[in-house]
Amino acid sequence: MDLKELTIQKTQTGLKNKSFSSVELVKSSLEQIKKENKDLNAFLTVCEKEALDQAEKIDTKIQRYYKDIKTLFLECPLLGMPVAIKDNFCTKDIKTTAGSKVLADYSPVYDATVVDKIKQAGAIIIGKTNLDAWAHGSSGENSDFGPTKNPFDRNFVPGGSSSGSAVAVASNMVLGAIGTDTGGSIRQPASFCNIVGLKPTYGRVSRYGVIAMASSLDTVGCFGKDVIDTALLLKIMAGHDDYDATTSILSVPDYPEEMKKEIKDLKIGLPKEYFTSGLDKEIKEKIEKVIKNFEKMGAKIIEISLPHTQYALAVYYIIQPSEVSSNLARYDGIRYGFDRSQFGDEAKRRIMLGTFTLSSGYYDAYYLKAMKVRTLIKKDFEEAFKKVDILLTPVSPSLPFKIGEKTQDPLKMYLSDIFTVTANLAGIPGLSLPAGLVDNLPVGFQLLGPQFSEEKLFQAAYQYKQNE
Ligand code: GLN
């Protein structure tokens, strides 16, 4: 059995049946990292010794467990499994850089809530993954520690900003990974790397201990090799947290179980603004195939309109840098990290943009106006969800692009976020799923639903994958 090829579900079965050990799993993961990471640059830190030590302890625990082994895995569904964490989550005593030289030497004294939850579920943190510095980017090229490469073709970007987490899963270095999505940073790399990526509803998962990018847009989500794994990860991560007042008190559904329930008479909306001339022809063709498959499954396809979509990118690129300029003010080189001369070009660009849009005299014209249009965008979705259950859209207007292709033109780079930023502005969940390959490069599609409808997205995705 090739351990690298396993999913979380299959690994659980294997560990329960003692077909392999956690040490073997960790070794296989480390081997793959050693083989591939030099070139792919998915990991910034690998916790080799700690991971092996922990795996040994877990194996002993499994060996000595005298009760029904099933209960152990019910309590700790990720027991003994190597998982990767984006390097903008605080991890106790493990270097946490946010991809920036400002924090090159920073070692937090506490774990982010999500890291804590993943650990409680028994996961082994194998390392911290590369990202565009401060999660600013759509390609991974803004990392101060070098770009991550796409495993499908190493001349191409893997998407960003959670580039390392996506690549770690796609190249079988880990079973699952955690990331953040402020404007598409989970969904777009998932799409570029042919895996599943979820951006949950704002407030579904705690942001405590996550290095803030734009606090009203930031969400914590995950990458999996398939829909069930992704659903399981969300179940572990989600829930109210006293340390994050924006988390919801709504109870957390048993996503992996709920997703198996069939949804009858599913109504899928196609927002016509997402299928315009800017969309790559080959992507359009792939998505049309997906739509046909959904139709064959009995879903009703309805064209709808989200009329304020055309303003989304402008709104996002006002609100997000405004919040970035505020959040990055804390890095003064006195309390932690190096001084501000270490900021890269993209961070400086966003700090300047945000400082301008928040400055007196311009605040009303930019920030306040953008906030008003944000409400209209949110209302567009609310109206749409009165007519349909979920929406189906592309994730990215273009295929994965070549490393260096867009770095000289920030506007071109920002345009890659056109179909993803809307979900963050509206606070709704988005699930990115593989739609196939074009010239060996992955294409994804996106399912969007009302706030706290992750269950429904998983159901639709699961049914789709069964019938694909
Ligand atoms: N690509 C977007 C940006 O650069 C989104 C980033 C993110 O989601 N972290 O702002």
Coordinates of C-alpha atoms and ligand atoms in Angstrom, one line a residue:
M1 CA 0.0 0.0 0.0
D2 CA 1.4 3.4 -0.9
L3 CA 0.6 5.5 2.2
K4 CA 1.0 8.7 0.3
E5 CA -2.0 8.0 -1.8
L6 CA -4.4 7.6 1.1
T7 CA -7.2 9.9 2.2
I8 CA -8.0 10.8 5.8
Q9 CA -10.9 8.3 5.8
K10 CA -8.7 5.5 4.4
T11 CA -5.9 6.3 6.8
Q12 CA -8.3 6.1 9.7
T13 CA -9.4 2.6 8.6
G14 CA -5.8 1.5 8.2
L15 CA -4.8 2.7 11.6
K16 CA -7.8 1.1 13.3
N17 CA -7.0 -2.2 11.6
K18 CA -3.3 -1.8 12.4
S19 CA -2.4 -2.2 8.8
F20 CA 0.3 0.5 9.3
S21 CA 1.4 2.7 12.1
S22 CA 1.5 6.4 12.7
V23 CA 5.3 6.3 12.6
E24 CA 5.1 4.7 9.1
L25 CA 2.7 7.4 8.0
V26 CA 4.9 10.2 9.3
K27 CA 8.0 8.7 7.7
S28 CA 6.2 8.4 4.4
S29 CA 5.1 12.0 4.6
L30 CA 8.6 13.2 5.6
E31 CA 10.2 11.2 2.7
Q32 CA 7.9 12.8 0.2
I33 CA 8.7 16.2 1.7
K34 CA 12.4 15.5 1.4
K35 CA 12.0 14.4 -2.2
E36 CA 9.8 17.2 -3.4
N37 CA 10.1 20.2 -1.2
K38 CA 13.5 21.5 -2.4
D39 CA 11.9 22.2 -5.7
L40 CA 8.2 22.8 -4.9
N41 CA 9.0 25.0 -1.8
A42 CA 5.7 24.1 -0.1
F43 CA 7.1 24.0 3.4
L44 CA 8.9 26.8 5.3
T45 CA 9.4 24.7 8.4
V46 CA 9.3 20.9 8.8
C47 CA 8.9 19.5 12.3
E48 CA 10.7 16.2 11.7
K49 CA 11.8 15.2 15.2
E50 CA 8.7 16.5 16.9
A51 CA 6.4 14.7 14.4
L52 CA 8.2 11.4 14.8
D53 CA 8.2 11.6 18.6
Q54 CA 4.6 12.3 18.6
A55 CA 3.8 9.5 16.2
E56 CA 5.7 7.0 18.5
K57 CA 3.6 8.1 21.4
I58 CA 0.4 7.8 19.4
D59 CA 1.3 4.3 18.2
T60 CA 1.9 3.2 21.9
K61 CA -1.5 4.7 22.7
I62 CA -3.2 2.8 19.9
Q63 CA -1.4 -0.5 20.9
R64 CA -2.4 -0.1 24.6
Y65 CA -5.9 1.0 24.0
Y66 CA -8.1 -1.5 25.7
K67 CA -11.6 -0.2 24.8
D68 CA -13.2 -0.3 21.4
I69 CA -10.7 1.3 19.0
K70 CA -13.6 3.0 17.2
T71 CA -14.3 5.2 20.2
L72 CA -10.7 6.4 20.2
F73 CA -11.0 7.6 16.6
L74 CA -14.4 9.1 17.3
E75 CA -12.8 11.3 19.9
C76 CA -9.6 11.9 17.8
P77 CA -10.6 11.5 14.2
L78 CA -7.1 12.7 13.0
L79 CA -5.1 10.5 15.4
G80 CA -1.6 10.0 14.1
M81 CA -2.1 11.7 10.8
P82 CA 0.3 14.3 9.3
V83 CA -1.4 17.6 8.6
A84 CA 0.2 20.9 7.4
I85 CA -0.6 24.4 8.6
K86 CA -0.3 27.6 6.7
D87 CA 2.5 29.7 8.2
N88 CA 0.1 32.5 9.3
F89 CA -1.3 30.4 12.1
C90 CA 0.4 30.9 15.4
T91 CA 1.9 27.6 16.6
K92 CA 3.4 27.3 20.0
D93 CA 7.2 27.1 19.9
I94 CA 7.2 26.6 16.1
K95 CA 8.4 29.4 13.9
T96 CA 5.5 31.4 12.4
T97 CA 6.6 33.8 9.6
A98 CA 3.4 34.7 7.7
G99 CA 5.7 34.4 4.7
S100 CA 7.4 37.7 5.6
K101 CA 11.0 38.5 6.6
V102 CA 9.5 40.8 9.3
L103 CA 8.6 37.7 11.3
A104 CA 11.5 35.5 10.0
D105 CA 12.5 34.7 13.6
Y106 CA 9.1 34.8 15.4
S107 CA 8.1 31.9 17.5
P108 CA 4.7 32.3 19.1
V109 CA 4.0 31.4 22.8
Y110 CA 0.6 30.0 22.0
D111 CA -1.4 28.0 19.5
A112 CA -4.2 29.4 17.3
T113 CA -7.6 28.0 18.3
V114 CA -7.7 26.0 15.1
V115 CA -4.2 24.5 15.6
D116 CA -5.3 23.6 19.1
K117 CA -8.4 21.9 17.8
I118 CA -6.5 20.0 15.1
K119 CA -4.0 18.8 17.8
Q120 CA -6.9 17.8 20.1
A121 CA -8.2 15.7 17.2
G122 CA -4.9 13.8 17.3
A123 CA -3.3 15.3 14.2
I124 CA 0.5 15.5 13.9
I125 CA 1.7 18.9 12.7
I126 CA 4.3 18.0 10.2
G127 CA 5.2 21.6 9.3
K128 CA 4.3 25.1 8.3
T129 CA 3.5 26.0 4.7
N130 CA 4.6 28.7 2.4
L131 CA 2.4 31.7 1.5
D132 CA 2.4 35.0 -0.1
A133 CA 3.7 37.3 2.6
W134 CA 0.9 38.2 5.0
A135 CA -1.4 36.3 2.7
H136 CA -1.3 39.1 0.1
G137 CA -1.4 37.4 -3.3
S138 CA -2.9 35.0 -5.8
S139 CA 0.1 33.1 -6.9
G140 CA 2.5 32.4 -4.0
E141 CA 5.1 34.6 -5.6
N142 CA 4.9 37.3 -3.0
S143 CA 6.5 35.0 -0.3
D144 CA 9.7 36.5 1.0
F145 CA 11.0 33.0 1.1
G146 CA 10.7 32.2 -2.6
P147 CA 7.7 31.0 -4.7
T148 CA 5.9 27.7 -4.4
K149 CA 5.6 25.7 -7.6
N150 CA 2.7 23.9 -9.1
P151 CA 3.2 20.1 -8.9
F152 CA 1.3 19.7 -12.2
D153 CA 3.9 21.8 -14.1
R154 CA 6.7 23.4 -12.1
N155 CA 6.9 26.4 -14.4
F156 CA 3.4 27.4 -13.3
V157 CA 2.1 29.0 -10.1
P158 CA 0.0 26.9 -7.7
G159 CA -2.3 29.8 -6.8
G160 CA -2.2 31.7 -3.6
S161 CA -2.0 32.8 -1.0
S162 CA -2.3 29.4 0.6
S163 CA 0.1 28.0 -2.0
G164 CA 2.1 25.7 0.3
S165 CA -0.9 24.2 1.9
A166 CA -2.5 23.4 -1.5
V167 CA 0.7 21.9 -2.9
A168 CA 1.4 19.9 0.3
V169 CA -1.9 18.1 -0.2
A170 CA -1.8 17.9 -4.0
S171 CA 1.7 16.4 -4.0
N172 CA 0.8 13.8 -1.3
M173 CA 3.1 15.3 1.4
V174 CA 0.2 15.4 3.8
L175 CA -3.4 14.2 4.2
G176 CA -5.0 17.6 4.7
A177 CA -4.0 21.2 5.3
I178 CA -5.3 24.3 6.9
G179 CA -5.3 27.7 5.2
T180 CA -6.9 31.2 5.2
D181 CA -9.2 32.8 2.6
T182 CA -9.6 36.5 2.6
G183 CA -10.4 36.9 -1.1
G184 CA -9.9 33.5 -2.5
S185 CA -6.7 32.2 -1.0
I186 CA -8.1 28.7 -0.4
R187 CA -10.4 28.3 -3.3
Q188 CA -8.1 29.5 -6.0
P189 CA -5.0 27.4 -5.1
A190 CA -7.3 24.4 -4.6
S191 CA -8.5 25.0 -8.1
F192 CA -5.0 25.4 -9.5
C193 CA -3.8 22.2 -7.8
N194 CA -6.8 19.9 -8.5
I195 CA -7.9 19.4 -4.9
V196 CA -10.9 20.4 -2.7
G197 CA -10.8 23.7 -0.8
L198 CA -13.4 25.2 1.5
K199 CA -13.8 28.8 2.6
P200 CA -16.4 28.6 5.4
T201 CA -19.0 31.3 6.4
Y202 CA -17.4 34.2 8.2
G203 CA -17.7 33.4 11.9
R204 CA -17.9 29.6 11.4
V205 CA -14.3 29.0 12.4
S206 CA -12.2 31.0 14.9
R207 CA -9.6 33.4 13.7
Y208 CA -7.9 33.6 17.1
G209 CA -4.2 33.2 16.7
V210 CA -4.3 33.8 12.9
I211 CA -2.0 36.6 11.7
A212 CA -4.6 39.1 10.6
M213 CA -4.8 40.2 7.0
A214 CA -8.2 42.0 6.6
S215 CA -10.3 41.1 9.7
S216 CA -13.8 41.6 8.2
L217 CA -12.9 39.3 5.3
D218 CA -10.5 36.7 6.8
T219 CA -11.8 33.2 7.1
V220 CA -10.1 30.0 8.2
G221 CA -10.6 26.9 6.0
C222 CA -9.1 23.7 4.8
F223 CA -7.8 21.6 1.9
G224 CA -8.6 17.9 1.4
K225 CA -8.0 15.3 -1.3
D226 CA -11.7 14.7 -1.4
V227 CA -15.1 16.1 -0.2
I228 CA -15.4 13.8 2.8
D229 CA -12.0 14.7 4.1
T230 CA -12.7 18.4 3.7
A231 CA -16.0 18.0 5.6
L232 CA -14.3 16.2 8.4
L233 CA -11.7 18.9 8.8
L234 CA -14.4 21.6 9.0
K235 CA -16.3 19.6 11.6
I236 CA -13.1 19.6 13.7
M237 CA -12.3 23.2 13.1
A238 CA -15.7 24.9 13.4
G239 CA -17.5 26.3 16.4
H240 CA -17.8 29.1 18.8
D241 CA -14.6 30.4 20.5
D242 CA -14.6 32.7 23.5
Y243 CA -11.4 34.2 22.1
D244 CA -13.0 35.3 18.9
A245 CA -16.2 37.4 19.4
T246 CA -17.1 37.1 15.7
T247 CA -17.6 33.3 15.9
S248 CA -21.1 32.1 15.8
I249 CA -22.9 30.2 18.6
L250 CA -24.7 28.0 16.0
S251 CA -24.0 24.3 16.7
V252 CA -21.7 22.5 14.3
P253 CA -23.3 19.9 12.1
D254 CA -21.8 16.5 11.6
Y255 CA -20.7 17.4 8.1
P256 CA -19.4 14.0 7.0
E257 CA -22.6 12.3 8.0
E258 CA -25.0 15.1 6.8
M259 CA -23.4 15.3 3.4
K260 CA -24.5 11.8 2.5
K261 CA -28.1 12.9 2.7
E262 CA -29.6 13.3 -0.8
I263 CA -30.9 16.8 -1.6
K264 CA -34.0 16.6 -3.7
D265 CA -34.9 19.1 -6.3
L266 CA -31.7 21.0 -6.0
K267 CA -31.9 24.4 -7.6
I268 CA -28.6 25.7 -8.9
G269 CA -28.2 29.3 -9.9
L270 CA -25.7 30.5 -12.6
P271 CA -24.9 34.1 -12.1
K272 CA -24.7 35.5 -15.6
E273 CA -22.1 38.1 -14.5
Y274 CA -19.6 35.2 -13.8
F275 CA -19.8 33.9 -17.4
T276 CA -18.7 36.9 -19.3
S277 CA -16.1 37.5 -22.0
G278 CA -13.3 37.7 -19.4
L279 CA -13.7 34.0 -18.7
D280 CA -11.2 31.7 -20.4
K281 CA -12.9 29.6 -23.1
E282 CA -11.5 26.3 -21.9
I283 CA -12.6 26.9 -18.4
K284 CA -16.0 27.8 -19.6
E285 CA -16.2 24.5 -21.5
K286 CA -15.2 22.5 -18.4
I287 CA -17.8 24.3 -16.3
E288 CA -20.5 23.7 -18.9
K289 CA -19.7 20.0 -18.6
V290 CA -20.1 20.2 -14.8
I291 CA -23.5 22.0 -15.3
K292 CA -24.6 19.2 -17.7
N293 CA -23.7 16.6 -15.1
F294 CA -25.6 18.4 -12.4
E295 CA -28.6 18.5 -14.8
K296 CA -28.3 14.8 -15.4
M297 CA -28.5 14.2 -11.7
G298 CA -31.8 16.0 -11.7
A299 CA -30.7 19.5 -10.5
K300 CA -32.6 22.5 -11.9
I301 CA -30.3 25.1 -13.5
I302 CA -31.5 28.7 -13.3
E303 CA -29.8 31.7 -14.7
I304 CA -29.8 34.5 -12.2
S305 CA -28.2 37.9 -11.8
L306 CA -25.9 39.4 -9.2
P307 CA -26.0 43.0 -10.5
H308 CA -23.3 44.5 -8.3
T309 CA -20.7 41.9 -9.2
Q310 CA -18.9 44.5 -11.5
Y311 CA -18.0 46.5 -8.4
A312 CA -16.8 43.6 -6.3
L313 CA -13.1 43.8 -7.2
A314 CA -12.9 47.6 -6.6
V315 CA -14.8 47.3 -3.3
Y316 CA -12.5 44.4 -2.2
Y317 CA -9.3 46.3 -3.2
I318 CA -10.4 49.3 -1.1
I319 CA -11.7 47.5 2.0
Q320 CA -9.0 44.9 2.2
P321 CA -6.0 47.3 2.0
S322 CA -7.7 49.6 4.5
E323 CA -7.9 46.8 7.0
V324 CA -4.4 45.6 6.0
S325 CA -2.9 49.0 6.7
S326 CA -4.4 48.9 10.2
N327 CA -3.5 45.3 11.0
L328 CA 0.1 45.7 9.8
A329 CA 0.6 48.8 12.0
R330 CA 1.4 46.5 14.9
Y331 CA 4.6 45.3 13.3
D332 CA 6.7 48.2 14.6
G333 CA 9.8 46.1 15.3
I334 CA 9.5 46.8 19.0
R335 CA 7.2 44.2 20.3
Y336 CA 8.0 41.3 17.8
G337 CA 9.6 40.8 14.5
F338 CA 12.1 43.0 12.6
D339 CA 11.5 46.6 11.7
R340 CA 9.3 47.8 8.9
S341 CA 12.2 48.0 6.3
Q342 CA 11.7 44.3 6.0
F343 CA 8.2 44.6 4.4
G344 CA 8.1 43.5 0.8
D345 CA 6.8 45.5 -2.2
E346 CA 3.2 44.1 -2.1
A347 CA 2.8 44.7 1.7
K348 CA 4.1 48.3 1.2
R349 CA 1.7 48.8 -1.7
R350 CA -1.3 47.7 0.4
I351 CA -0.2 49.7 3.4
M352 CA 0.0 52.8 1.2
L353 CA -3.3 52.2 -0.6
G354 CA -5.1 51.5 2.7
T355 CA -3.6 54.5 4.5
F356 CA -4.8 56.7 1.6
T357 CA -8.4 55.2 1.5
L358 CA -8.7 55.7 5.3
S359 CA -7.2 59.2 5.4
S360 CA -9.4 62.2 6.2
G361 CA -10.8 63.8 3.1
Y362 CA -10.7 60.4 1.2
Y363 CA -12.4 58.2 3.8
D364 CA -15.9 59.1 2.7
A365 CA -15.1 58.8 -1.0
Y366 CA -13.4 55.4 -0.8
Y367 CA -13.8 53.4 2.4
L368 CA -17.3 54.5 3.3
K369 CA -18.6 54.2 -0.3
A370 CA -17.0 50.7 -0.6
M371 CA -18.7 49.6 2.6
K372 CA -22.1 50.7 1.2
V373 CA -21.5 48.8 -2.1
R374 CA -20.4 45.8 0.0
T375 CA -23.9 45.8 1.5
L376 CA -25.4 45.8 -2.0
I377 CA -23.3 42.9 -3.0
K378 CA -24.4 41.0 0.1
K379 CA -28.0 41.8 -0.7
D380 CA -27.5 40.5 -4.3
F381 CA -26.7 37.1 -2.8
E382 CA -29.6 37.2 -0.4
E383 CA -32.0 37.9 -3.2
A384 CA -30.4 35.1 -5.3
F385 CA -30.8 32.6 -2.5
K386 CA -34.5 33.3 -2.4
K387 CA -34.6 31.7 -5.8
V388 CA -32.0 29.0 -5.7
D389 CA -30.3 26.8 -3.2
I390 CA -26.7 27.3 -4.3
L391 CA -24.7 29.0 -7.0
L392 CA -22.3 27.4 -9.4
T393 CA -19.4 29.6 -10.8
P394 CA -15.9 29.4 -12.0
V395 CA -13.1 29.9 -9.4
S396 CA -10.6 31.7 -11.6
P397 CA -11.1 33.4 -14.9
S398 CA -7.8 31.9 -16.2
L399 CA -5.8 28.7 -16.0
P400 CA -2.8 28.5 -13.7
F401 CA -0.3 31.0 -15.1
K402 CA 3.5 30.9 -15.6
I403 CA 5.7 31.9 -12.7
G404 CA 6.6 35.6 -13.3
E405 CA 3.8 36.2 -15.8
K406 CA 1.9 38.6 -13.7
T407 CA 4.3 39.9 -11.1
Q408 CA 5.1 43.1 -12.9
D409 CA 1.4 44.0 -13.3
P410 CA -0.4 44.0 -9.9
L411 CA -3.7 44.9 -11.6
K412 CA -3.6 41.8 -13.7
M413 CA -2.8 39.8 -10.6
Y414 CA -5.7 41.3 -8.8
L415 CA -8.0 40.4 -11.6
S416 CA -7.5 36.7 -10.9
D417 CA -9.6 37.2 -7.7
I418 CA -12.7 38.4 -9.6
F419 CA -14.9 35.4 -8.9
T420 CA -13.7 34.7 -5.3
V421 CA -13.7 38.0 -3.5
T422 CA -17.5 38.3 -3.6
A423 CA -18.0 35.4 -1.1
N424 CA -15.7 37.2 1.4
L425 CA -17.5 40.5 1.0
A426 CA -20.8 38.7 1.6
G427 CA -19.5 36.4 4.3
I428 CA -20.9 33.3 2.6
P429 CA -19.2 29.9 2.2
G430 CA -17.5 28.7 -1.0
L431 CA -16.3 25.3 -2.0
S432 CA -13.8 24.8 -4.7
L433 CA -13.9 21.4 -6.5
P434 CA -11.9 19.9 -9.4
A435 CA -13.5 20.1 -12.8
G436 CA -10.7 18.4 -14.8
L437 CA -7.5 19.3 -16.6
V438 CA -6.7 21.5 -19.6
D439 CA -3.3 20.8 -21.1
N440 CA -2.4 19.0 -17.8
L441 CA -3.3 22.2 -15.8
P442 CA -6.2 21.9 -13.3
V443 CA -9.5 23.8 -13.6
G444 CA -11.9 24.1 -10.6
F445 CA -15.5 25.1 -10.1
Q446 CA -17.0 26.8 -7.1
L447 CA -20.3 26.2 -5.2
L448 CA -21.5 29.1 -3.2
G449 CA -24.4 29.0 -0.6
P450 CA -26.1 31.2 2.0
Q451 CA -24.3 31.8 5.3
F452 CA -23.9 28.7 7.3
S453 CA -24.9 26.4 4.4
E454 CA -21.7 24.4 4.3
E455 CA -23.7 21.3 4.8
K456 CA -25.6 21.9 1.6
L457 CA -22.4 22.6 -0.4
F458 CA -20.9 19.4 0.8
Q459 CA -24.1 17.5 0.0
A460 CA -24.2 18.9 -3.5
A461 CA -20.5 18.2 -4.0
Y462 CA -20.7 14.7 -2.7
Q463 CA -23.6 13.8 -4.8
Y464 CA -21.9 15.3 -7.8
K465 CA -18.7 13.3 -7.2
Q466 CA -20.7 10.1 -6.8
N467 CA -22.3 10.7 -10.2
E468 CA -19.4 12.3 -12.1
Ligands
GLN1 N1 -5.7 37.2 -3.8 C1 -6.3 38.0 -2.9 C2 -5.5 39.1 -2.4 O1 -4.3 39.2 -2.7 C3 -6.8 37.2 -1.7 C4 -5.8 36.9 -0.7 C5 -6.3 36.0 0.4 O2 -7.4 35.4 0.3 N2 -5.6 35.9 1.5 O3 -5.9 40.0 -1.6

